[in-house]
PDB file of C-alpha atoms and ligand atoms in Angstrom:
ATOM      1  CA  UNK A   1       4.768  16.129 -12.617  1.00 92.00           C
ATOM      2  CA  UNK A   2       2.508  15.940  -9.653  1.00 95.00           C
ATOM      3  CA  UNK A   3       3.551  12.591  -7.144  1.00 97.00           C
ATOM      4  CA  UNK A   4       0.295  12.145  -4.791  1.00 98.00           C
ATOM      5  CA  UNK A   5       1.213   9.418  -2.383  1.00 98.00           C
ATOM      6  CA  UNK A   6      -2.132   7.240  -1.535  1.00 98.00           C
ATOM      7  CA  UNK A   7      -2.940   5.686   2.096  1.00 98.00           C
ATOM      8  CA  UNK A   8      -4.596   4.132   4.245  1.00 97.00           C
ATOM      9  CA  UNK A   9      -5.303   1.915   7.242  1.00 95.00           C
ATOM     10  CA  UNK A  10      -6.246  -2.255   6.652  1.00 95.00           C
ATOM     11  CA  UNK A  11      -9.884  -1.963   5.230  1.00 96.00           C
ATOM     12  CA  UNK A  12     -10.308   2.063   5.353  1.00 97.00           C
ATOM     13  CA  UNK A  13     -11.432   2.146   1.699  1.00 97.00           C
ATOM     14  CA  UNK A  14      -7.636   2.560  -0.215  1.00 97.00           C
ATOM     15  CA  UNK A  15      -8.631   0.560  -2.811  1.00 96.00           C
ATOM     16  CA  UNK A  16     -12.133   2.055  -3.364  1.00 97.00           C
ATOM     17  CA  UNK A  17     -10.052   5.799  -3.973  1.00 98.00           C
ATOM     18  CA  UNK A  18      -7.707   3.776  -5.952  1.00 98.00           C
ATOM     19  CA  UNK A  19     -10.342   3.018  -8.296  1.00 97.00           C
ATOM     20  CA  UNK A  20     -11.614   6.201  -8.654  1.00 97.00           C
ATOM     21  CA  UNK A  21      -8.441   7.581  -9.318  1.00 97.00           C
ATOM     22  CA  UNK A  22      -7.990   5.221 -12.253  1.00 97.00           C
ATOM     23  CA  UNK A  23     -11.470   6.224 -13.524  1.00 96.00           C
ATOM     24  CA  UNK A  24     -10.263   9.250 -13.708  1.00 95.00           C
ATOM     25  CA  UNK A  25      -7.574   7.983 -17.027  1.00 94.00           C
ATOM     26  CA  UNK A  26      -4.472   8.986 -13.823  1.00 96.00           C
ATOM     27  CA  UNK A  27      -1.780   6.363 -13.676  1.00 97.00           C
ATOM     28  CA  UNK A  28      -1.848   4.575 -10.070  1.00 98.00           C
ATOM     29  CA  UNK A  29       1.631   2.644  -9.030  1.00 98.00           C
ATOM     30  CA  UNK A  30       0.503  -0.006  -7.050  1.00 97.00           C
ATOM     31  CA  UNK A  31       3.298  -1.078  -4.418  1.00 97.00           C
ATOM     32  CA  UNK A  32       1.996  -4.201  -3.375  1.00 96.00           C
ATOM     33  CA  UNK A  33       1.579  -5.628  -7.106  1.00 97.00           C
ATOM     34  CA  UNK A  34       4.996  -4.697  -7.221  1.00 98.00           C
ATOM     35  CA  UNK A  35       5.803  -6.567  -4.367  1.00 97.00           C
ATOM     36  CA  UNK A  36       3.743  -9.833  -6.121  1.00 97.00           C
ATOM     37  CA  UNK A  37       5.531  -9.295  -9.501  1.00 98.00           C
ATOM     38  CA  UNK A  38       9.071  -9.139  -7.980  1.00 98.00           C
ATOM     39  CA  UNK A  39       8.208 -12.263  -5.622  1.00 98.00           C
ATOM     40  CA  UNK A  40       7.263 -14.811  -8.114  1.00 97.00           C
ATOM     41  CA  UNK A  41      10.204 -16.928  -9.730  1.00 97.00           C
ATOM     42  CA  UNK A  42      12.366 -14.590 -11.662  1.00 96.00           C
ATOM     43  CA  UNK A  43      11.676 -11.737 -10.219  1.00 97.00           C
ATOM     44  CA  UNK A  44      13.989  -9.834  -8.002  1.00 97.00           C
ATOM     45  CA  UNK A  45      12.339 -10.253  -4.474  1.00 98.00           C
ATOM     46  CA  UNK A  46      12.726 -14.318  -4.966  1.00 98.00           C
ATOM     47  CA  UNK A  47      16.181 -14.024  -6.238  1.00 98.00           C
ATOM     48  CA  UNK A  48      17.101 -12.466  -2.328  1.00 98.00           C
ATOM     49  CA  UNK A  49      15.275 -14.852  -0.774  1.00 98.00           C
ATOM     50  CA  UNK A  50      16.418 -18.086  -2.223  1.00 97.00           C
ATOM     51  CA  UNK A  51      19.851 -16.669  -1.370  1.00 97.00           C
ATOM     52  CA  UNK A  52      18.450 -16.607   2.081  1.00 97.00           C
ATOM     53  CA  UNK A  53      16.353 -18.763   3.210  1.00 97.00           C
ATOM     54  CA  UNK A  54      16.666 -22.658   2.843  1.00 96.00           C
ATOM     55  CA  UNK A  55      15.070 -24.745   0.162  1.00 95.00           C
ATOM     56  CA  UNK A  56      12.799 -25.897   2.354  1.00 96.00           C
ATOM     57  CA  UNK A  57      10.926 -22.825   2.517  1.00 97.00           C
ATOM     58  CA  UNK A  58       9.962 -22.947  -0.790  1.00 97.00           C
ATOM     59  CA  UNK A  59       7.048 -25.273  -3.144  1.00 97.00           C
ATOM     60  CA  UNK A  60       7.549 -27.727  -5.333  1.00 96.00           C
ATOM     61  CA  UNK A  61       7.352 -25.140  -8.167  1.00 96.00           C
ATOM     62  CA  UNK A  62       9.461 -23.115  -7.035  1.00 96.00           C
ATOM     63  CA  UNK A  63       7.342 -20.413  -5.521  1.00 97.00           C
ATOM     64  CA  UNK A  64       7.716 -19.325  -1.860  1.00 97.00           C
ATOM     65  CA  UNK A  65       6.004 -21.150   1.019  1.00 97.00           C
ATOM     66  CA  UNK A  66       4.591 -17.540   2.267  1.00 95.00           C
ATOM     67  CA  UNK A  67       3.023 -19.249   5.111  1.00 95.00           C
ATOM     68  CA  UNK A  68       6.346 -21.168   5.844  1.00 96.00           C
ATOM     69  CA  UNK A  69       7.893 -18.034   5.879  1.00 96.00           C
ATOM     70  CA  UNK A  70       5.616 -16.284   8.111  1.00 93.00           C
ATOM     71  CA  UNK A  71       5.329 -18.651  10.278  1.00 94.00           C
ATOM     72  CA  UNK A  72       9.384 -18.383  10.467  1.00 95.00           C
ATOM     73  CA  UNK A  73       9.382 -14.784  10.900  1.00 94.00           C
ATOM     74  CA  UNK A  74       6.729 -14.367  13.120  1.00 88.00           C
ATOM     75  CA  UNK A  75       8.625 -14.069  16.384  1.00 92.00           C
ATOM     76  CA  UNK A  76      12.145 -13.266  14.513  1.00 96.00           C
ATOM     77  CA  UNK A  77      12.152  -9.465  14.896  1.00 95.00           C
ATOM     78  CA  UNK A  78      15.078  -9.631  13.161  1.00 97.00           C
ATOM     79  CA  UNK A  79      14.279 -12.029  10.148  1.00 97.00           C
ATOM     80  CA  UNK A  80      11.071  -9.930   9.495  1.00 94.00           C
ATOM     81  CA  UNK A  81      13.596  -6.535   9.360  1.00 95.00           C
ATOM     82  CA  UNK A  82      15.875  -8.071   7.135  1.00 97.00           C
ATOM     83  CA  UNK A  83      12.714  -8.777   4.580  1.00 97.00           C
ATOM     84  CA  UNK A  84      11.662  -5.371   5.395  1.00 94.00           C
ATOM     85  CA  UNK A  85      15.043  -4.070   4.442  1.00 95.00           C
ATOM     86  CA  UNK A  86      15.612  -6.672   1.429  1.00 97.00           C
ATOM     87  CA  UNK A  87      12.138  -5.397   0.470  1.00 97.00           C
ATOM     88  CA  UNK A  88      11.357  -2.014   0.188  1.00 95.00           C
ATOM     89  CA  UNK A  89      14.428  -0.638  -1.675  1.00 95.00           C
ATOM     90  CA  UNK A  90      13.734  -3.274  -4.692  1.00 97.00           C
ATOM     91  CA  UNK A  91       9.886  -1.993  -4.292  1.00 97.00           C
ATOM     92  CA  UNK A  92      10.703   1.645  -4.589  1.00 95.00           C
ATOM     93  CA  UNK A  93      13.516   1.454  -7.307  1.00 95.00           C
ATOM     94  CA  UNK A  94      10.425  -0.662  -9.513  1.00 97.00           C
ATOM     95  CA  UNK A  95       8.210   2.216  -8.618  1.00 97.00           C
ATOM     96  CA  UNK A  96      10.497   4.592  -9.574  1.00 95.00           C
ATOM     97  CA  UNK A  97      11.052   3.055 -12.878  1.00 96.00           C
ATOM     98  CA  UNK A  98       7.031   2.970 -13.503  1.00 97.00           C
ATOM     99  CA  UNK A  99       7.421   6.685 -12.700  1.00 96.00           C
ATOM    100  CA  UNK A 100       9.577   7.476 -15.447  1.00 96.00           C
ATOM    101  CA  UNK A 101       7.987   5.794 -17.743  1.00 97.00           C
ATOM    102  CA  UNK A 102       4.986   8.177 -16.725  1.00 96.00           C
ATOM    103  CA  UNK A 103       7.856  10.861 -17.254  1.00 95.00           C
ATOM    104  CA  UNK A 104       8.601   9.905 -20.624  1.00 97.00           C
ATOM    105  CA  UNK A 105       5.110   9.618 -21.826  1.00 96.00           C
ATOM    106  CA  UNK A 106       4.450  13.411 -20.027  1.00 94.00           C
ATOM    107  CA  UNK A 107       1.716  12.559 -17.969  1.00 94.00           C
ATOM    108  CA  UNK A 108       0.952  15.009 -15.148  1.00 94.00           C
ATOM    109  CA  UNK A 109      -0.237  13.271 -12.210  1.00 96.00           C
ATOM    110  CA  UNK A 110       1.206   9.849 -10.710  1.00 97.00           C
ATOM    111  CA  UNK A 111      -0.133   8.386  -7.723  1.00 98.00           C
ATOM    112  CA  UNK A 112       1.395   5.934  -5.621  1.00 98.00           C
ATOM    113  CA  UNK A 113      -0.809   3.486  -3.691  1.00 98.00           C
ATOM    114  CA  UNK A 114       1.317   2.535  -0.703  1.00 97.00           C
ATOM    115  CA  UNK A 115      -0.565   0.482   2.334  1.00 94.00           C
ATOM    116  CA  UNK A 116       2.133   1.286   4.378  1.00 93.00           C
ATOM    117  CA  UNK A 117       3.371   4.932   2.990  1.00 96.00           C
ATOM    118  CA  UNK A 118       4.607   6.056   6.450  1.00 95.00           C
ATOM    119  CA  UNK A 119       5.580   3.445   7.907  1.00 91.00           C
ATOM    120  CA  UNK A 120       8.179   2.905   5.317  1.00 91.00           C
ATOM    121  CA  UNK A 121       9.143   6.624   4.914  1.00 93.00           C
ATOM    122  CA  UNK A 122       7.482   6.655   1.493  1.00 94.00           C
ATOM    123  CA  UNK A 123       5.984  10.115   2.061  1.00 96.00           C
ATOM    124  CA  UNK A 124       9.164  11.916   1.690  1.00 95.00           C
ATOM    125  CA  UNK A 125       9.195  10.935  -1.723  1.00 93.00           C
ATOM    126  CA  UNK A 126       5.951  12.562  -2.542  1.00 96.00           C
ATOM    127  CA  UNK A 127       4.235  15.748  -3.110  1.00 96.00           C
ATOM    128  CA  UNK A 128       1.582  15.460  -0.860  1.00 97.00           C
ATOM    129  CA  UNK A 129      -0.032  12.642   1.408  1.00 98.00           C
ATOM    130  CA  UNK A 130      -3.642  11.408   0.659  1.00 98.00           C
ATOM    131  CA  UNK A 131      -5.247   9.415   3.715  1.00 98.00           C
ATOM    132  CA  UNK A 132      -8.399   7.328   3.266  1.00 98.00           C
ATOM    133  CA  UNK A 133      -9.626   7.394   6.791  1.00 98.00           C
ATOM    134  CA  UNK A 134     -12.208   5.695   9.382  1.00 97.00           C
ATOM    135  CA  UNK A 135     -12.522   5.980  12.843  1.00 96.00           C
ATOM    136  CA  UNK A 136     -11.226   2.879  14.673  1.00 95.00           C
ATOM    137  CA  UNK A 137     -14.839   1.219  15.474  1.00 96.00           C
ATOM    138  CA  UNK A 138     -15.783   1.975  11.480  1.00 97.00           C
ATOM    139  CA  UNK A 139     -12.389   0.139  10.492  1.00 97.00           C
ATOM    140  CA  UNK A 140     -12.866  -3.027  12.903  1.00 97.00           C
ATOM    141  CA  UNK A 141     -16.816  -3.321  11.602  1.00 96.00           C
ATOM    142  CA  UNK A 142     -15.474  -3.026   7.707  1.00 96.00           C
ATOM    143  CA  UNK A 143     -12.740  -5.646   8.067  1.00 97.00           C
ATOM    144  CA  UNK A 144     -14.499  -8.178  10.133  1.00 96.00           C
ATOM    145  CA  UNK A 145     -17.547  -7.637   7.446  1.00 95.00           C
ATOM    146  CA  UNK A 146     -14.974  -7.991   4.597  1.00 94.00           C
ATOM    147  CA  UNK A 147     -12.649 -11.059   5.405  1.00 92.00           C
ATOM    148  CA  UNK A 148     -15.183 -12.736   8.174  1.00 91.00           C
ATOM    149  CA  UNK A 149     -12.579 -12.742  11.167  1.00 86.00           C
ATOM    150  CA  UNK A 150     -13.124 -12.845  14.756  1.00 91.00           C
ATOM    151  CA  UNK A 151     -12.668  -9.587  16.335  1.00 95.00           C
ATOM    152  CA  UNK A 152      -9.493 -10.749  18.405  1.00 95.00           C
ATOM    153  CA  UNK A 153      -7.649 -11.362  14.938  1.00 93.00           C
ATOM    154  CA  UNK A 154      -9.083  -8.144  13.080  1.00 95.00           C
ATOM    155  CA  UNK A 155      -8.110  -6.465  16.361  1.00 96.00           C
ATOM    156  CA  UNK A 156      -4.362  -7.549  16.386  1.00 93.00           C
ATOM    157  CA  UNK A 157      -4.272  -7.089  12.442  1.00 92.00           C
ATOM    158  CA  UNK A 158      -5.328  -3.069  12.822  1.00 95.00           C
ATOM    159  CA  UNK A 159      -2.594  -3.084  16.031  1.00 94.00           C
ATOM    160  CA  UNK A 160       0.266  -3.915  13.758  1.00 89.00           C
ATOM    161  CA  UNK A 161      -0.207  -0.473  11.970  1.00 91.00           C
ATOM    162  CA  UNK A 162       0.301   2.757  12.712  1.00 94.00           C
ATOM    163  CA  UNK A 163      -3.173   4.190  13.529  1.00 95.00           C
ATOM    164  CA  UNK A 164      -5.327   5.617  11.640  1.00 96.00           C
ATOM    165  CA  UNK A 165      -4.950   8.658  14.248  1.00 95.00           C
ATOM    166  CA  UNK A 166      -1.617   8.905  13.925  1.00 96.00           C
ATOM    167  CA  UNK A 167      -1.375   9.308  10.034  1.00 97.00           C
ATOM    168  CA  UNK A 168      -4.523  11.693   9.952  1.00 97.00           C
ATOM    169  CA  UNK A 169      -1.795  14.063  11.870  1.00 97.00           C
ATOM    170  CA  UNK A 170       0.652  14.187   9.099  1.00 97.00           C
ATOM    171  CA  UNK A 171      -1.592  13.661   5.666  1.00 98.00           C
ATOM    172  CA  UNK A 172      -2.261  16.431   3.559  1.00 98.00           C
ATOM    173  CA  UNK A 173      -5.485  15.282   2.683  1.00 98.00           C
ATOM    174  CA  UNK A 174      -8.367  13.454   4.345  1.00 98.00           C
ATOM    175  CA  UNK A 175     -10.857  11.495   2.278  1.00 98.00           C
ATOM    176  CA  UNK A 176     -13.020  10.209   5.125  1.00 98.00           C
ATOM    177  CA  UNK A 177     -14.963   7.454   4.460  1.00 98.00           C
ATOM    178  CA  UNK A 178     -17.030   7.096   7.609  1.00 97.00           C
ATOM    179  CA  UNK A 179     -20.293   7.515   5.209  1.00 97.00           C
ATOM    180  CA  UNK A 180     -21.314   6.399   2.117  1.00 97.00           C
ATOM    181  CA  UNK A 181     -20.005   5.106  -0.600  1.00 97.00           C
ATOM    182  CA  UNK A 182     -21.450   7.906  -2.281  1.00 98.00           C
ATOM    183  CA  UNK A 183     -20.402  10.131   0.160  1.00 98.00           C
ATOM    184  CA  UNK A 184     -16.726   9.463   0.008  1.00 98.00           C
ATOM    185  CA  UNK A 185     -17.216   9.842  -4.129  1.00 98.00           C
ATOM    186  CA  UNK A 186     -18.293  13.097  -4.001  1.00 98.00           C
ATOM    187  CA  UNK A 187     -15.400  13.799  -1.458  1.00 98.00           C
ATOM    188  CA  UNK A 188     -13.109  12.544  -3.735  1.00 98.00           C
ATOM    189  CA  UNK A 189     -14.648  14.326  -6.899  1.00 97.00           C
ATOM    190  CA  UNK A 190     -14.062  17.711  -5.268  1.00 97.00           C
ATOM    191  CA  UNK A 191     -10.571  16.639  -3.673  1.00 97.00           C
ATOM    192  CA  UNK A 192      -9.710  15.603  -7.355  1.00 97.00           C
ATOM    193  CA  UNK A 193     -10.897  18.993  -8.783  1.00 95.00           C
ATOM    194  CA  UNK A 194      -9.378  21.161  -6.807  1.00 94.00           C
ATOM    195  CA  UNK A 195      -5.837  19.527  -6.174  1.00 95.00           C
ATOM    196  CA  UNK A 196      -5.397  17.695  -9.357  1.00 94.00           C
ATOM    197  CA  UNK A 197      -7.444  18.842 -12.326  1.00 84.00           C
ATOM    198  CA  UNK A 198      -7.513  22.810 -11.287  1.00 74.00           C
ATOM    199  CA  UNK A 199      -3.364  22.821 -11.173  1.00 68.00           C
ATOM    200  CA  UNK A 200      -3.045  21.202 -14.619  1.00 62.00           C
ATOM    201  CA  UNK A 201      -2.283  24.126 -17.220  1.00 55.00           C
TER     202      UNK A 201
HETATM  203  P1  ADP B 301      -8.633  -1.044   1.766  1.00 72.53           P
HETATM  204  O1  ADP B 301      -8.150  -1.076   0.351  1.00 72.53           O
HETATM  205  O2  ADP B 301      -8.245   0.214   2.489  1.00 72.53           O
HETATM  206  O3  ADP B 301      -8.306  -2.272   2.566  1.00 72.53           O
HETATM  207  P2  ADP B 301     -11.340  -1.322   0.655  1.00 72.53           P
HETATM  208  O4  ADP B 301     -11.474  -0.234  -0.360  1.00 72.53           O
HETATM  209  O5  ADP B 301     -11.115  -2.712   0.171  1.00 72.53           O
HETATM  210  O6  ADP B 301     -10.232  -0.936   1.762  1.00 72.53           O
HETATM  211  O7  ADP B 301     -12.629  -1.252   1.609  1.00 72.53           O
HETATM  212  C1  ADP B 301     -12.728  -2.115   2.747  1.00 72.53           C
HETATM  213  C2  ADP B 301     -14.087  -2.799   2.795  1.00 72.53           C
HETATM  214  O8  ADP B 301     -15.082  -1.865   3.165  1.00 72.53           O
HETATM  215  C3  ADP B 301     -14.526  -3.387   1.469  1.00 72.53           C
HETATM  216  O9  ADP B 301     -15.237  -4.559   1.731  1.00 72.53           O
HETATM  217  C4  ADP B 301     -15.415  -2.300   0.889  1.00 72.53           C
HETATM  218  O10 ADP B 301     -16.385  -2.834   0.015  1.00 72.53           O
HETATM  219  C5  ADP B 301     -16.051  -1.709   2.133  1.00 72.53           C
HETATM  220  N1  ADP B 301     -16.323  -0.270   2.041  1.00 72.53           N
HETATM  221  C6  ADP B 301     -15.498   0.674   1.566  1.00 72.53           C
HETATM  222  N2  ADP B 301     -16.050   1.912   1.695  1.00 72.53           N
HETATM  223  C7  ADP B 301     -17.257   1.720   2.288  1.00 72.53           C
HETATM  224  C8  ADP B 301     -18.318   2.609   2.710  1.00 72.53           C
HETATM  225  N3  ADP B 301     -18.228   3.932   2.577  1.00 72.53           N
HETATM  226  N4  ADP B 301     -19.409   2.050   3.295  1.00 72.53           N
HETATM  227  C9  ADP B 301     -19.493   0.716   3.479  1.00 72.53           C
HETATM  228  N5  ADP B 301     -18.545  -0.166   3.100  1.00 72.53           N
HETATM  229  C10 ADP B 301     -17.429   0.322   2.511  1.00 72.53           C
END
C-alpha cells in the first residue's frame, strides 16, 4: 500500500486537494475529524481531559469549553504541550486503525490529510510528502478573504506555523496553488497520474 501524507499551510488550498483526492474513489484519513470524534463525550481525547482539567472547563452538557480552554492555555507553554502530547499519539493510533481497515479491504493508496504533518513528525510515517503551497502574500489574501479577519490576526495565525517555505524544502511534491482553481486541478490530475495511478499494477 501506498501512504501519501497531505499538507499544507492555514488556507493554502489542503482541503480543495483533499477533495479531489476523494473524487478520485482514494480513501483520505482526515486527522482533524479524528481529533473532533475523539473530543466529544465518550471519546478518548475527553476521557484525558476530564482527568485533567477541572469541571469548570467544561458545558453544561458535558462537552469541552474549547474557548475556556484556550483561553487557559494560551500563555501556558506547558499546558498547551501536555495537550499536544495527550493529543497526537491517540490521533495517530485512530489513524492507524483507519489504515488497516484500508489494509484489510486491499486498497492501494491511503492518504493522510494532516494540517500540521511536520510539525508533529507525521512525515516519517509516510511514503512521500504532498505540500499544497502559496506564497506568503497569496496565503494572507486567501485567509483574510475566507474567514474576514484583520490582517494583524491572519498575520499571527500564519506565524504560529511552520512556513510555507520551510515545508516546500522537505515535501516530495508541490501542488502550487498560486493560480487557478483550474490550474491547481490540472496540477493535481497529472501529479495523480503519474505518482498514484501509473504505480498501481
Ligand atoms: P486549507 O484547507 O488549506 O485551509 P482551502 O482549500 O479551504 O485551504 O482554501 C482556502 C481558501 O482559498 C478557500 O476559501 C478556498 O475557496 C480558496 N481557494 C483555494 N484555492 C484557490 C485558488 N486557486 N484561487 C482562489 N481561491 C482559492
Amino acid at each position: 500500500m501506498q501512504t501519501i501524507g497531505l499538507t499544507g499551510g492555514i488556507a493554502s488550498g489542503k482541503s480543495t486537494v483533499s477533495h479531489m483526492i476523494r473524487a478520485k474513489g482514494a480513501r483520505v484519513i482526515d486527522a482533524d475529524a479524528i481529533a473532533k470524534r475523539l473530543s466529544v463525550p465518550g471519546g478518548s481525547i475527553h476521557r484525558a481531559f476530564v482527568q485533567h482539567f477541572p469541571f469548570s472547563f467544561f458545558l453544561p452538557d458535558g462537552t469541552m469549553d474549547r474557548r475556556r480552554i484556550g483561553r487557559f492555555v494560551f500563555d501556558r507553554p506547558k499546558e498547551k504541550a501536555w495537550i499536544d502530547a495527550t493529543c497526537h499519539p491517540l490521533i495517530q493510533a485512530e489513524a492507524q486503525s483507519e489504515m488497516h481497515e484500508a489494509l484489510r479491504r486491499k486498497e492501494r493508496v491511503v492518504v493522510f490529510d494532516v494540517p500540521l504533518l511536520y510539525e508533529v513528525g507525521w512525515d516519517r510515517l509516510v511514503d512521500e510528502v504532498w505540500l499544497v503551497y502559496v506564497p506568503p502574500a497569496v496565503q494572507l489574501a486567501r485567509l483574510m478573504a475566507r474567514e474576514g479577519n484583520e490582517e494583524e490576526e491572519a498575520r499571527a495565525r500564519i506565524a504560529a506555523q511552520m512556513p510555507l517555505d520551510e515545508k516546500r524544502v522537505r515535501a516530495d511534491v508541490i501542488l502550487d496553488n498560486s493560480g487557478t482553481p483550474d490550474e491547481l486541478a490540472a496540477q493535481f490530475e497529472a501529479i495523480w497520474e503519474e505518482r498514484v495511478h501509473g504505480q498501481l499494477p
